[in-house]
């Protein structure tokens, strides 16, 4: 088992422990350790087991240094050394066999096409995870978030996730669901701010035929759809008083009634909610029920803004560029120069990770093969992210989404917000935000058959 500590400009940017027969290091996203820099070869170094030790094989064109000295193309790895792959330095430490435990199959989470495998080294309490599902970050504050997810996932406790726009609240809710025993059951996400006040009760709890004008058939609500799984209520602070009362009753008894029905329905649903509002102030203002506040806040997870974990930006940038490269079907992996990375790490990021993704997407679509994103390419769009003007959470390229464009894409997507988000290359939360901003009510438009 080997521990790797990766440094850039003398700063630790990655720490990981790997136990496998062959470890690949290079620029390509297929490697075990990815070094995003144009000077690094796609496959730069291979470390493979050789008897009781490990052999290092140089696959690069530029070569490598070990402890400051040029080395042959193949050599045995010392118990502790420092490998230099310009501009990175990698400290390699061999863990003693007697201090390790085997990795159980139950300690490895199944990964989808968008997930990374998490290795839980039970004998290595100081080992750092830099991926948790689709959450990326190795900073101390993110390690605490990962631990909270682990602690709460296997309990029935309700969870309140707090943080600014774009910090990844829905990703955390999905991680809780995927880590819990409810994995494989429904995960239903509802943005309370995107549903008109008069419709939110019927959206959450459903309705019976004839409950109101236009209710020609009965319909299940989101609570019923999530039976056995998890219901994620984003922007819970926007719930109407009537919906708050009904949600509180469900949390107390796990039963509810559809609109227009006199029969109670039971549902086994875990509630995870999120907000960026000051709920305590809402309680004092009597706009949010105090009894509901305490019900949803059994466990609270506070997500840090990106400006408070800038050490995660290299990892986040590599992850985002890899994802965008696949989405855009680029023939080669994009590379960010050192100067561009330094520029990203000094920005304030009021829009957090969502804004970082938008900036990289904007730069990438304006780049040309071999897709090297330098400081000049970033600075051509700098006013949207360098702090030279007030920035909202939906800045470029999101600010180009006009009401007519949004309506057009929604209609072509058959009013599916997920598909619309994919077409416009933004998050579903941004679609909801724009719909609320422009006063777009999907149900009303589709019911009236309004043509664009």
Short mmCIF file of C-alpha atoms in Angstrom, two decimals:
data_model
loop_
_atom_site.label_atom_id
_atom_site.label_comp_id
_atom_site.label_asym_id
_atom_site.label_seq_id
_atom_site.Cartn_x
_atom_site.Cartn_y
_atom_site.Cartn_z
CA UNK A 1 0.00 0.00 0.00
CA UNK A 2 1.39 3.40 -1.03
CA UNK A 3 0.58 6.86 0.22
CA UNK A 4 1.00 9.73 -2.24
CA UNK A 5 1.21 13.42 -1.38
CA UNK A 6 1.11 15.69 -4.43
CA UNK A 7 2.55 19.20 -4.18
CA UNK A 8 2.26 22.14 -6.56
CA UNK A 9 4.27 25.28 -5.81
CA UNK A 10 5.19 23.71 -2.46
CA UNK A 11 1.48 23.45 -1.53
CA UNK A 12 -0.16 20.10 -0.79
CA UNK A 13 -2.99 19.71 -3.31
CA UNK A 14 -3.75 16.00 -3.03
CA UNK A 15 -3.21 13.17 -0.57
CA UNK A 16 -4.38 9.63 -1.17
CA UNK A 17 -3.64 6.03 -0.20
CA UNK A 18 -3.81 3.38 -2.94
CA UNK A 19 -3.62 -0.39 -2.62
CA UNK A 20 -3.42 -2.12 -6.01
CA UNK A 21 -0.93 -3.97 -8.20
CA UNK A 22 -0.44 -1.17 -10.73
CA UNK A 23 -0.77 2.56 -10.22
CA UNK A 24 -0.83 4.93 -13.21
CA UNK A 25 0.11 8.61 -12.96
CA UNK A 26 -0.35 11.18 -15.72
CA UNK A 27 -2.48 13.86 -17.37
CA UNK A 28 -5.23 11.57 -18.69
CA UNK A 29 -8.37 11.29 -16.58
CA UNK A 30 -8.05 7.49 -16.76
CA UNK A 31 -5.05 7.49 -14.40
CA UNK A 32 -5.16 6.73 -10.68
CA UNK A 33 -3.47 10.06 -9.96
CA UNK A 34 -4.36 12.80 -12.44
CA UNK A 35 -1.92 15.70 -12.89
CA UNK A 36 -3.62 18.41 -14.94
CA UNK A 37 -0.77 20.21 -16.69
CA UNK A 38 0.37 20.51 -20.31
CA UNK A 39 3.93 19.43 -19.35
CA UNK A 40 2.72 16.07 -18.03
CA UNK A 41 2.35 13.13 -20.44
CA UNK A 42 -1.01 11.39 -20.73
CA UNK A 43 0.62 8.37 -19.05
CA UNK A 44 3.73 9.63 -17.31
CA UNK A 45 4.66 6.99 -14.72
CA UNK A 46 3.61 3.43 -13.91
CA UNK A 47 4.27 1.98 -10.45
CA UNK A 48 3.76 -1.77 -10.34
CA UNK A 49 4.27 -4.38 -7.65
CA UNK A 50 7.51 -6.37 -7.93
CA UNK A 51 7.75 -9.08 -5.30
CA UNK A 52 7.67 -7.39 -1.91
CA UNK A 53 8.44 -4.00 -3.40
CA UNK A 54 7.39 -1.68 -6.19
CA UNK A 55 9.03 -0.81 -9.51
CA UNK A 56 8.75 2.63 -11.10
CA UNK A 57 8.58 2.72 -14.91
CA UNK A 58 9.02 6.06 -16.69
CA UNK A 59 6.60 6.27 -19.65
CA UNK A 60 7.11 9.97 -20.35
CA UNK A 61 9.06 11.92 -22.95
CA UNK A 62 10.36 14.47 -20.43
CA UNK A 63 11.63 12.01 -17.80
CA UNK A 64 11.38 12.24 -14.02
CA UNK A 65 13.60 13.08 -11.07
CA UNK A 66 13.80 11.27 -7.75
CA UNK A 67 15.02 13.27 -4.77
CA UNK A 68 16.46 15.80 -7.23
CA UNK A 69 18.43 13.28 -9.33
CA UNK A 70 17.81 11.94 -12.82
CA UNK A 71 16.76 8.27 -12.72
CA UNK A 72 16.71 5.42 -15.27
CA UNK A 73 13.55 4.42 -17.08
CA UNK A 74 12.95 1.66 -14.54
CA UNK A 75 13.98 1.44 -10.89
CA UNK A 76 12.87 0.03 -7.53
CA UNK A 77 10.89 2.45 -5.38
CA UNK A 78 12.54 3.23 -2.02
CA UNK A 79 10.38 3.05 1.15
CA UNK A 80 10.18 6.85 1.08
CA UNK A 81 11.13 9.23 -1.71
CA UNK A 82 10.07 12.31 -3.67
CA UNK A 83 9.36 11.99 -7.39
CA UNK A 84 9.43 15.16 -9.48
CA UNK A 85 7.11 15.37 -12.49
CA UNK A 86 7.35 18.99 -13.54
CA UNK A 87 5.70 21.11 -12.19
CA UNK A 88 4.52 18.64 -9.52
CA UNK A 89 6.37 16.92 -6.70
CA UNK A 90 5.00 13.61 -5.39
CA UNK A 91 6.06 12.30 -2.02
CA UNK A 92 5.75 8.49 -1.96
CA UNK A 93 5.56 6.58 1.32
CA UNK A 94 5.24 2.83 1.55
CA UNK A 95 2.85 1.76 4.33
CA UNK A 96 3.97 -1.19 6.46
CA UNK A 97 1.98 -4.32 5.69
CA UNK A 98 1.37 -5.14 9.36
CA UNK A 99 -0.29 -1.76 9.89
CA UNK A 100 -2.88 -2.26 7.17
CA UNK A 101 -6.16 -4.07 6.90
CA UNK A 102 -7.65 -5.59 3.74
CA UNK A 103 -10.29 -3.62 1.91
CA UNK A 104 -13.67 -5.24 2.31
CA UNK A 105 -16.04 -5.30 -0.62
CA UNK A 106 -18.62 -3.54 1.56
CA UNK A 107 -16.16 -0.67 2.00
CA UNK A 108 -16.20 0.13 -1.70
CA UNK A 109 -19.18 2.05 -3.06
CA UNK A 110 -20.43 1.05 -6.50
CA UNK A 111 -19.66 3.82 -8.95
CA UNK A 112 -21.81 5.04 -11.81
CA UNK A 113 -20.44 6.83 -14.87
CA UNK A 114 -20.35 10.08 -12.88
CA UNK A 115 -19.14 8.70 -9.54
CA UNK A 116 -15.70 8.02 -8.19
CA UNK A 117 -14.89 4.99 -6.02
CA UNK A 118 -14.20 5.77 -2.37
CA UNK A 119 -11.65 3.54 -0.64
CA UNK A 120 -12.26 3.54 3.11
CA UNK A 121 -8.93 2.65 4.68
CA UNK A 122 -10.04 1.66 8.17
CA UNK A 123 -6.47 1.41 9.41
CA UNK A 124 -5.56 4.83 8.03
CA UNK A 125 -7.50 7.43 10.04
CA UNK A 126 -5.46 10.25 8.51
CA UNK A 127 -6.01 9.17 4.89
CA UNK A 128 -7.78 11.83 2.88
CA UNK A 129 -10.71 11.16 0.54
CA UNK A 130 -10.89 13.71 -2.26
CA UNK A 131 -14.09 12.32 -3.80
CA UNK A 132 -17.33 11.40 -2.08
CA UNK A 133 -19.73 10.25 -4.78
CA UNK A 134 -19.85 13.26 -7.08
CA UNK A 135 -18.64 15.65 -4.37
CA UNK A 136 -15.05 16.77 -4.86
CA UNK A 137 -12.71 18.21 -2.23
CA UNK A 138 -9.99 17.20 0.19
CA UNK A 139 -9.84 20.29 2.42
CA UNK A 140 -10.33 19.77 6.17
CA UNK A 141 -13.77 21.36 6.07
CA UNK A 142 -14.88 18.93 3.34
CA UNK A 143 -13.49 15.99 5.29
CA UNK A 144 -15.79 17.03 8.13
CA UNK A 145 -18.72 17.13 5.69
CA UNK A 146 -17.87 13.60 4.49
CA UNK A 147 -17.75 12.38 8.07
CA UNK A 148 -21.15 13.92 8.81
CA UNK A 149 -22.61 12.19 5.75
CA UNK A 150 -21.21 8.86 6.97
CA UNK A 151 -22.51 9.45 10.50
CA UNK A 152 -26.04 10.40 9.51
CA UNK A 153 -26.62 8.23 6.42
CA UNK A 154 -27.45 5.02 8.28
CA UNK A 155 -29.86 6.72 10.69
CA UNK A 156 -33.48 7.78 10.06
CA UNK A 157 -32.72 11.37 11.18
CA UNK A 158 -33.94 14.31 9.12
CA UNK A 159 -31.11 16.45 7.77
CA UNK A 160 -30.92 20.16 7.02
CA UNK A 161 -28.21 21.16 4.54
CA UNK A 162 -27.24 24.82 4.60
CA UNK A 163 -25.02 26.81 2.28
CA UNK A 164 -24.89 29.50 -0.37
CA UNK A 165 -26.16 29.01 -3.91
CA UNK A 166 -23.89 26.73 -5.93
CA UNK A 167 -22.19 24.96 -3.02
CA UNK A 168 -23.57 21.51 -3.90
CA UNK A 169 -26.46 20.99 -1.48
CA UNK A 170 -28.27 18.53 -3.78
CA UNK A 171 -25.05 16.54 -4.28
CA UNK A 172 -24.80 16.12 -0.51
CA UNK A 173 -28.42 14.99 -0.29
CA UNK A 174 -27.77 12.40 -2.99
CA UNK A 175 -24.64 11.22 -1.17
CA UNK A 176 -26.68 10.72 2.01
CA UNK A 177 -29.22 8.70 0.04
CA UNK A 178 -26.63 6.61 -1.80
CA UNK A 179 -24.73 5.84 1.42
CA UNK A 180 -27.87 4.84 3.32
CA UNK A 181 -29.86 1.61 3.26
CA UNK A 182 -32.33 3.39 0.99
CA UNK A 183 -29.86 3.24 -1.90
CA UNK A 184 -31.61 1.81 -4.94
CA UNK A 185 -34.97 3.23 -3.86
CA UNK A 186 -36.46 6.49 -5.18
CA UNK A 187 -34.63 9.77 -4.72
CA UNK A 188 -37.03 12.64 -5.44
CA UNK A 189 -35.83 16.25 -5.51
CA UNK A 190 -38.26 19.17 -5.22
CA UNK A 191 -37.34 22.83 -5.50
CA UNK A 192 -39.91 24.52 -3.28
CA UNK A 193 -39.07 27.95 -4.69
CA UNK A 194 -39.97 26.89 -8.24
CA UNK A 195 -43.50 25.72 -7.46
CA UNK A 196 -46.30 28.31 -7.20
CA UNK A 197 -47.58 28.68 -3.64
CA UNK A 198 -51.07 27.53 -4.57
CA UNK A 199 -49.77 24.33 -6.16
CA UNK A 200 -47.10 23.19 -3.70
CA UNK A 201 -49.48 21.18 -1.50
CA UNK A 202 -50.78 19.19 -4.46
CA UNK A 203 -47.21 18.71 -5.75
CA UNK A 204 -46.02 17.31 -2.43
CA UNK A 205 -49.05 15.31 -1.35
CA UNK A 206 -51.03 14.72 -4.55
CA UNK A 207 -54.73 15.11 -5.21
CA UNK A 208 -57.86 13.12 -5.96
CA UNK A 209 -59.99 13.38 -9.06
CA UNK A 210 -62.32 16.37 -8.78
CA UNK A 211 -60.36 18.00 -5.94
CA UNK A 212 -60.25 21.24 -7.93
CA UNK A 213 -61.07 22.53 -11.40
CA UNK A 214 -58.91 20.70 -13.90
CA UNK A 215 -58.22 17.68 -11.65
CA UNK A 216 -59.58 15.15 -14.13
CA UNK A 217 -57.59 12.26 -12.67
CA UNK A 218 -55.99 11.40 -9.36
CA UNK A 219 -52.28 12.08 -9.01
CA UNK A 220 -49.58 10.96 -6.60
CA UNK A 221 -47.54 13.62 -4.86
CA UNK A 222 -43.77 13.68 -4.44
CA UNK A 223 -44.03 12.21 -0.93
CA UNK A 224 -45.87 9.19 -2.28
CA UNK A 225 -43.45 8.82 -5.20
CA UNK A 226 -40.53 8.78 -2.77
CA UNK A 227 -42.00 5.97 -0.64
CA UNK A 228 -39.15 3.79 0.61
CA UNK A 229 -36.55 6.35 -0.44
CA UNK A 230 -35.54 9.96 0.14
CA UNK A 231 -37.36 13.22 -0.54
CA UNK A 232 -35.06 16.22 -0.97
CA UNK A 233 -36.77 19.56 -0.35
CA UNK A 234 -34.55 22.31 -1.72
CA UNK A 235 -35.27 25.90 -0.68
CA UNK A 236 -37.54 24.65 2.12
CA UNK A 237 -37.75 28.16 3.49
CA UNK A 238 -40.09 29.03 0.60
CA UNK A 239 -42.86 26.66 1.75
CA UNK A 240 -46.25 28.26 2.32
CA UNK A 241 -47.73 28.14 5.86
CA UNK A 242 -50.31 25.56 4.76
CA UNK A 243 -47.64 23.32 3.22
CA UNK A 244 -45.49 23.72 6.34
CA UNK A 245 -48.36 22.52 8.51
CA UNK A 246 -49.00 19.50 6.31
CA UNK A 247 -45.29 18.61 6.14
CA UNK A 248 -45.05 18.85 9.93
CA UNK A 249 -47.98 16.49 10.33
CA UNK A 250 -46.32 14.02 7.97
CA UNK A 251 -43.02 14.17 9.88
CA UNK A 252 -44.85 13.52 13.14
CA UNK A 253 -46.99 10.60 12.01
CA UNK A 254 -45.60 9.51 8.60
CA UNK A 255 -49.12 9.80 7.17
CA UNK A 256 -50.76 12.33 4.85
CA UNK A 257 -53.91 12.92 2.85
CA UNK A 258 -54.16 13.85 -0.79
CA UNK A 259 -56.08 17.02 -1.58
CA UNK A 260 -59.74 16.17 -1.83
CA UNK A 261 -59.38 12.91 0.10
CA UNK A 262 -60.49 11.90 3.60
CA UNK A 263 -58.22 8.83 3.73
CA UNK A 264 -54.78 8.83 5.23
CA UNK A 265 -51.84 7.26 3.37
CA UNK A 266 -48.69 6.00 5.05
CA UNK A 267 -45.28 6.54 3.50
CA UNK A 268 -41.79 5.54 4.59
CA UNK A 269 -39.83 8.56 3.39
CA UNK A 270 -36.67 10.19 4.69
CA UNK A 271 -36.76 13.97 4.49
CA UNK A 272 -33.58 15.85 3.62
CA UNK A 273 -34.01 19.59 3.18
CA UNK A 274 -31.80 22.49 2.17
CA UNK A 275 -31.83 26.25 2.32
CA UNK A 276 -29.64 29.30 1.89
CA UNK A 277 -32.03 31.45 3.92
CA UNK A 278 -31.70 32.50 7.55
CA UNK A 279 -34.37 30.16 8.91
CA UNK A 280 -33.83 31.45 12.42
CA UNK A 281 -34.84 34.92 11.26
CA UNK A 282 -37.84 33.42 9.44
CA UNK A 283 -38.90 31.77 12.70
CA UNK A 284 -38.62 35.09 14.53
CA UNK A 285 -40.63 36.77 11.77
CA UNK A 286 -43.33 34.07 12.05
CA UNK A 287 -42.92 33.14 8.38
CA UNK A 288 -41.56 29.69 9.26
CA UNK A 289 -43.01 27.40 11.91
CA UNK A 290 -40.64 26.85 14.87
CA UNK A 291 -41.93 23.29 15.41
CA UNK A 292 -41.16 22.41 11.78
CA UNK A 293 -37.77 24.11 12.05
CA UNK A 294 -36.75 21.82 14.91
CA UNK A 295 -38.16 18.76 13.11
CA UNK A 296 -36.09 19.27 9.96
CA UNK A 297 -32.94 20.30 11.83
CA UNK A 298 -32.20 17.09 13.74
CA UNK A 299 -28.80 17.04 12.01
CA UNK A 300 -27.38 20.07 10.23
CA UNK A 301 -24.66 20.02 7.56
CA UNK A 302 -23.11 23.38 6.74
CA UNK A 303 -21.44 23.57 3.32
CA UNK A 304 -18.57 26.03 3.01
CA UNK A 305 -18.42 28.60 0.19
CA UNK A 306 -15.69 28.00 -2.37
CA UNK A 307 -13.72 31.05 -1.18
CA UNK A 308 -13.19 29.23 2.14
CA UNK A 309 -11.71 26.11 0.54
CA UNK A 310 -9.59 27.40 -2.32
CA UNK A 311 -7.18 24.48 -1.82
CA UNK A 312 -9.89 22.32 -3.46
CA UNK A 313 -9.93 24.37 -6.67
CA UNK A 314 -7.23 22.29 -8.47
CA UNK A 315 -9.21 19.09 -7.80
CA UNK A 316 -12.53 20.71 -8.71
CA UNK A 317 -11.07 22.17 -11.89
CA UNK A 318 -9.70 18.82 -13.02
CA UNK A 319 -13.00 17.10 -12.25
CA UNK A 320 -15.07 19.74 -14.07
CA UNK A 321 -12.81 19.77 -17.14
CA UNK A 322 -12.97 15.98 -17.31
CA UNK A 323 -16.76 16.08 -17.17
CA UNK A 324 -17.05 18.85 -19.75
CA UNK A 325 -14.60 17.05 -22.04
CA UNK A 326 -16.89 14.03 -22.08
CA UNK A 327 -20.01 16.14 -22.60
CA UNK A 328 -18.44 18.02 -25.52
CA UNK A 329 -16.81 14.83 -26.88
CA UNK A 330 -13.40 16.48 -27.19
CA UNK A 331 -10.71 14.37 -28.90
CA UNK A 332 -8.11 15.28 -26.22
CA UNK A 333 -8.25 16.16 -22.55
CA UNK A 334 -8.24 19.94 -21.89
CA UNK A 335 -5.31 21.29 -19.89
CA UNK A 336 -5.19 24.30 -17.58
CA UNK A 337 -1.91 26.23 -17.37
CA UNK A 338 -0.32 27.03 -14.00
CA UNK A 339 -1.00 30.74 -14.46
CA UNK A 340 -4.68 30.09 -15.19
CA UNK A 341 -4.99 27.84 -12.13
CA UNK A 342 -3.39 30.49 -9.93
CA UNK A 343 -5.85 33.04 -11.28
CA UNK A 344 -8.78 30.76 -10.42
CA UNK A 345 -7.46 30.24 -6.90
CA UNK A 346 -7.33 33.98 -6.21
CA UNK A 347 -10.91 34.73 -7.35
CA UNK A 348 -13.71 35.31 -4.80
CA UNK A 349 -16.35 33.03 -6.42
CA UNK A 350 -19.62 34.48 -5.08
CA UNK A 351 -21.41 31.91 -7.25
CA UNK A 352 -19.30 29.08 -5.80
CA UNK A 353 -18.77 25.79 -7.66
CA UNK A 354 -21.59 26.47 -10.11
CA UNK A 355 -19.89 29.71 -11.14
CA UNK A 356 -16.51 27.97 -11.45
CA UNK A 357 -18.09 25.39 -13.76
CA UNK A 358 -19.67 28.12 -15.89
CA UNK A 359 -16.36 29.98 -16.21
CA UNK A 360 -14.52 26.81 -17.29
CA UNK A 361 -17.30 25.90 -19.71
CA UNK A 362 -17.21 29.38 -21.24
CA UNK A 363 -13.42 29.21 -21.62
CA UNK A 364 -13.49 25.68 -23.01
CA UNK A 365 -16.01 26.36 -25.77
CA UNK A 366 -13.85 29.31 -26.89
CA UNK A 367 -10.63 27.30 -26.90
CA UNK A 368 -9.14 25.48 -29.87
CA UNK A 369 -7.26 22.16 -30.11
CA UNK A 370 -5.20 21.08 -28.20
CA UNK A 371 -7.58 22.79 -25.71
CA UNK A 372 -5.02 24.52 -23.50
CA UNK A 373 -6.81 27.01 -21.23
CA UNK A 374 -4.38 29.79 -20.36
CA UNK A 375 -4.71 32.97 -18.33
CA UNK A 376 -5.53 35.11 -21.40
CA UNK A 377 -8.45 32.86 -22.33
CA UNK A 378 -9.85 33.18 -18.81
CA UNK A 379 -9.29 36.94 -18.61
CA UNK A 380 -11.26 37.55 -21.81
CA UNK A 381 -14.32 36.79 -19.69
CA UNK A 382 -12.88 38.11 -16.42
CA UNK A 383 -15.55 40.66 -15.50
CA UNK A 384 -17.95 37.87 -14.63
CA UNK A 385 -15.75 36.26 -12.00
CA UNK A 386 -12.76 38.35 -10.89
CA UNK A 387 -14.77 40.50 -8.52
CA UNK A 388 -14.65 43.63 -10.68
CA UNK A 389 -18.44 43.89 -10.57
CA UNK A 390 -21.33 42.56 -8.52
CA UNK A 391 -21.95 38.96 -9.50
CA UNK A 392 -25.13 36.95 -9.16
CA UNK A 393 -25.21 33.21 -8.85
CA UNK A 394 -26.25 32.77 -12.48
CA UNK A 395 -23.56 34.74 -14.31
CA UNK A 396 -22.13 33.95 -17.74
CA UNK A 397 -23.02 31.86 -19.60
CA UNK A 398 -26.23 31.68 -17.61
CA UNK A 399 -26.96 35.41 -17.98
CA UNK A 400 -27.54 34.80 -21.69
CA UNK A 401 -30.64 32.73 -20.91
CA UNK A 402 -33.51 35.05 -21.79
CA UNK A 403 -37.14 34.34 -21.06
CA UNK A 404 -37.88 33.53 -24.71
CA UNK A 405 -34.90 31.18 -24.95
CA UNK A 406 -35.91 29.41 -21.75
CA UNK A 407 -39.50 29.01 -22.92
CA UNK A 408 -38.33 27.71 -26.30
CA UNK A 409 -36.01 25.11 -24.76
CA UNK A 410 -38.62 24.04 -22.18
CA UNK A 411 -41.20 23.54 -24.90
CA UNK A 412 -38.77 21.55 -27.07
CA UNK A 413 -37.90 19.47 -23.99
CA UNK A 414 -41.58 18.72 -23.38
CA UNK A 415 -41.45 20.89 -20.24
CA UNK A 416 -38.85 18.60 -18.65
CA UNK A 417 -36.56 20.83 -16.55
CA UNK A 418 -33.83 18.19 -16.39
CA UNK A 419 -33.63 17.98 -20.20
CA UNK A 420 -33.77 21.76 -20.48
CA UNK A 421 -30.84 22.05 -18.08
CA UNK A 422 -28.84 19.59 -20.18
CA UNK A 423 -29.55 21.55 -23.37
CA UNK A 424 -28.58 24.89 -21.81
CA UNK A 425 -25.55 23.37 -20.00
CA UNK A 426 -26.65 24.63 -16.58
CA UNK A 427 -27.90 23.01 -13.38
CA UNK A 428 -31.57 22.23 -12.80
CA UNK A 429 -31.49 24.71 -9.92
CA UNK A 430 -30.58 27.45 -12.40
CA UNK A 431 -33.58 26.51 -14.54
CA UNK A 432 -35.82 26.79 -11.47
CA UNK A 433 -34.23 30.13 -10.56
CA UNK A 434 -34.82 31.52 -14.05
CA UNK A 435 -38.40 30.20 -14.14
CA UNK A 436 -39.15 31.95 -10.86
CA UNK A 437 -37.42 35.14 -12.03
CA UNK A 438 -39.42 35.23 -15.28
CA UNK A 439 -42.69 34.06 -13.69
CA UNK A 440 -42.85 30.88 -15.78
CA UNK A 441 -45.42 28.38 -14.48
CA UNK A 442 -44.99 25.11 -16.41
CA UNK A 443 -48.27 23.60 -15.25
CA UNK A 444 -50.26 26.69 -16.20
CA UNK A 445 -48.59 26.99 -19.61
CA UNK A 446 -49.00 23.31 -20.47
CA UNK A 447 -52.60 23.29 -19.21
CA UNK A 448 -53.56 26.28 -21.37
CA UNK A 449 -51.54 25.09 -24.34
CA UNK A 450 -49.89 28.46 -24.86
CA UNK A 451 -47.89 28.61 -28.08
CA UNK A 452 -44.61 30.50 -28.35
#
